[in-house]
Amino acid sequence: MRCALILCACLAAAPVGAQSKVGVPPEGEFPGLQVLPVGTVVRNVTMPRYKDHKLTSLMKAGSLKVDSRSRVSMHVIDARLIGEEPERPTRITTPAAQYCFQRRVVMTDRPVLVQDPRFRVEGKGIVFSMERKVGYVPGPVRTVISTETLNLQRKK
């Protein structure tokens, strides 16, 4: 009974208006904070992203740790970006990366491999803007471009 009273007192003392809408986190915060407090580690995570009911990306991580209200760290990452040809996604793999919800940027300084039907890139990290869908791989970088896809496009 004493625990229930303490819990009710803590809930009553919690700041009102911390969220703009019920169940919706403030802009730039990790949406899972309602169920995953800072410091939580979750294993074998799959995060799909949809637009107009179509899958646009799928990120899998061996583990995800909530570092702060606006940042998570992930380990053993396999991400697939799905474009106009869903059967030919771009695949990005890296041992570890961080995601900043305020800037909506994925970044790592660990080795990264980007595989696409048109090219293959290996580098020493990546910075990728989820909002702009643009990124760069800092050097040294090794890039291989496939002419097979380019030749198929010309024939059409």
Coordinates of C-alpha atoms in Angstrom, one line a residue:
M1 CA 0.0 0.0 0.0
R2 CA 2.9 2.4 0.9
C3 CA 4.5 1.7 -2.6
A4 CA 1.2 2.5 -4.3
L5 CA 1.0 5.9 -2.5
I6 CA 4.6 6.7 -3.3
L7 CA 4.0 5.9 -7.0
C8 CA 0.8 8.0 -7.1
A9 CA 2.7 10.9 -5.5
C10 CA 5.6 10.6 -8.0
L11 CA 3.1 10.6 -10.9
A12 CA 1.3 13.6 -9.6
A13 CA 4.6 15.5 -9.2
A14 CA 5.7 14.6 -12.8
P15 CA 5.9 17.7 -15.0
V16 CA 2.8 18.4 -17.0
G17 CA 3.1 19.3 -20.7
A18 CA 6.4 17.5 -21.3
Q19 CA 4.8 16.1 -24.4
S20 CA 2.8 18.0 -26.9
K21 CA 0.3 15.2 -27.5
V22 CA -0.5 12.1 -25.5
G23 CA 1.8 9.3 -26.7
V24 CA 3.8 11.5 -29.1
P25 CA 7.3 12.4 -28.0
P26 CA 8.6 16.0 -28.4
E27 CA 10.4 16.7 -31.6
G28 CA 14.0 15.3 -31.6
E29 CA 13.4 12.7 -28.9
F30 CA 13.6 8.9 -29.2
P31 CA 10.0 7.7 -29.7
G32 CA 10.6 4.6 -27.6
L33 CA 11.3 6.5 -24.4
Q34 CA 7.8 5.8 -23.1
V35 CA 8.7 2.1 -22.8
L36 CA 12.5 2.1 -23.0
P37 CA 14.3 4.3 -20.5
V38 CA 17.8 5.7 -21.1
G39 CA 20.3 2.9 -20.6
T40 CA 18.1 0.2 -21.9
V41 CA 19.6 -2.4 -24.3
V42 CA 17.4 -4.3 -26.7
R43 CA 18.7 -7.3 -28.7
N44 CA 17.8 -8.4 -32.3
V45 CA 16.0 -5.2 -33.3
T46 CA 14.2 -4.8 -36.6
M47 CA 13.0 -1.3 -37.5
P48 CA 10.9 -0.9 -40.7
R49 CA 10.0 2.5 -42.2
Y50 CA 6.9 3.0 -44.4
K51 CA 5.7 5.8 -46.6
D52 CA 2.2 5.6 -48.1
H53 CA 1.9 2.0 -46.9
K54 CA 5.0 0.9 -48.7
L55 CA 8.2 -0.3 -47.1
T56 CA 11.0 2.3 -47.7
S57 CA 13.7 0.9 -45.4
L58 CA 14.4 -1.9 -43.1
M59 CA 17.1 -1.7 -40.4
K60 CA 18.2 -4.7 -38.4
A61 CA 20.6 -4.4 -35.4
G62 CA 22.1 -7.1 -33.1
S63 CA 21.5 -4.6 -30.3
L64 CA 20.2 -1.1 -29.7
K65 CA 21.1 1.0 -26.6
V66 CA 19.2 4.1 -25.6
D67 CA 22.1 6.5 -24.9
S68 CA 20.0 9.7 -24.2
R69 CA 16.6 11.2 -24.9
S70 CA 17.8 12.0 -28.4
R71 CA 20.5 9.4 -29.3
V72 CA 20.7 5.6 -29.7
S73 CA 23.6 3.3 -30.4
M74 CA 23.3 0.2 -32.5
H75 CA 25.7 -2.7 -33.1
V76 CA 25.9 -5.2 -36.0
I77 CA 23.8 -3.2 -38.4
D78 CA 22.2 -4.4 -41.7
A79 CA 20.1 -1.7 -43.3
R80 CA 18.2 -2.0 -46.6
L81 CA 17.0 1.2 -48.4
I82 CA 14.2 0.3 -50.8
G83 CA 13.8 2.5 -53.9
E84 CA 11.8 2.3 -57.0
E85 CA 12.8 -1.3 -57.6
P86 CA 11.9 -3.1 -54.3
E87 CA 13.6 -6.3 -55.5
R88 CA 17.0 -4.4 -55.8
P89 CA 17.5 -2.6 -52.5
T90 CA 20.6 -0.7 -51.4
R91 CA 22.2 -2.6 -48.5
I92 CA 24.4 -0.9 -45.8
T93 CA 26.3 -2.9 -43.2
T94 CA 28.6 -1.7 -40.4
P95 CA 29.6 -3.1 -37.0
A96 CA 28.3 0.0 -35.1
A97 CA 26.6 3.3 -35.5
Q98 CA 24.7 6.1 -33.7
Y99 CA 21.4 7.8 -34.6
C100 CA 20.6 11.3 -33.5
F101 CA 16.9 12.0 -33.4
Q102 CA 17.4 15.8 -33.3
R103 CA 19.4 16.0 -36.5
R104 CA 17.9 12.8 -38.0
V105 CA 21.4 11.6 -38.9
V106 CA 23.1 8.1 -38.8
M107 CA 26.8 8.3 -38.2
T108 CA 29.7 5.9 -37.6
D109 CA 33.5 5.9 -37.9
R110 CA 33.6 2.1 -38.2
P111 CA 34.1 0.3 -41.5
V112 CA 31.0 0.4 -43.7
L113 CA 29.9 -1.4 -46.8
V114 CA 27.3 0.0 -49.2
Q115 CA 26.0 -2.5 -51.8
D116 CA 23.7 -1.4 -54.6
P117 CA 23.0 -3.0 -58.0
R118 CA 24.8 -0.1 -59.6
F119 CA 27.8 0.2 -57.3
R120 CA 29.7 -1.0 -54.2
V121 CA 31.4 1.3 -51.7
E122 CA 33.7 0.4 -48.8
G123 CA 34.9 3.1 -46.5
K124 CA 35.9 4.1 -43.0
G125 CA 32.5 5.4 -41.8
I126 CA 29.3 7.1 -43.0
V127 CA 27.2 10.1 -42.2
F128 CA 23.7 9.8 -43.6
S129 CA 20.8 12.2 -43.3
M130 CA 17.5 10.4 -43.1
E131 CA 15.6 13.5 -43.8
R132 CA 17.5 14.5 -47.0
K133 CA 18.3 10.8 -47.9
V134 CA 21.9 12.0 -48.7
G135 CA 25.1 10.8 -47.1
Y136 CA 28.8 10.6 -47.5
V137 CA 31.5 8.0 -46.8
P138 CA 34.8 9.6 -45.5
G139 CA 38.0 8.3 -47.0
P140 CA 39.9 6.3 -47.8
V141 CA 37.1 4.8 -49.9
R142 CA 37.0 2.1 -52.5
T143 CA 34.2 2.3 -55.1
V144 CA 33.3 -0.2 -57.8
I145 CA 30.7 1.0 -60.4
S146 CA 28.7 -1.6 -62.3
T147 CA 28.2 -0.8 -66.0
E148 CA 25.7 -3.7 -66.4
T149 CA 22.8 -1.7 -64.8
L150 CA 23.8 1.4 -66.8
N151 CA 23.8 -0.6 -70.1
L152 CA 20.3 -2.1 -69.2
Q153 CA 18.9 1.4 -68.7
R154 CA 20.2 2.6 -72.0
K155 CA 18.6 -0.3 -73.9
K156 CA 15.2 0.6 -72.5

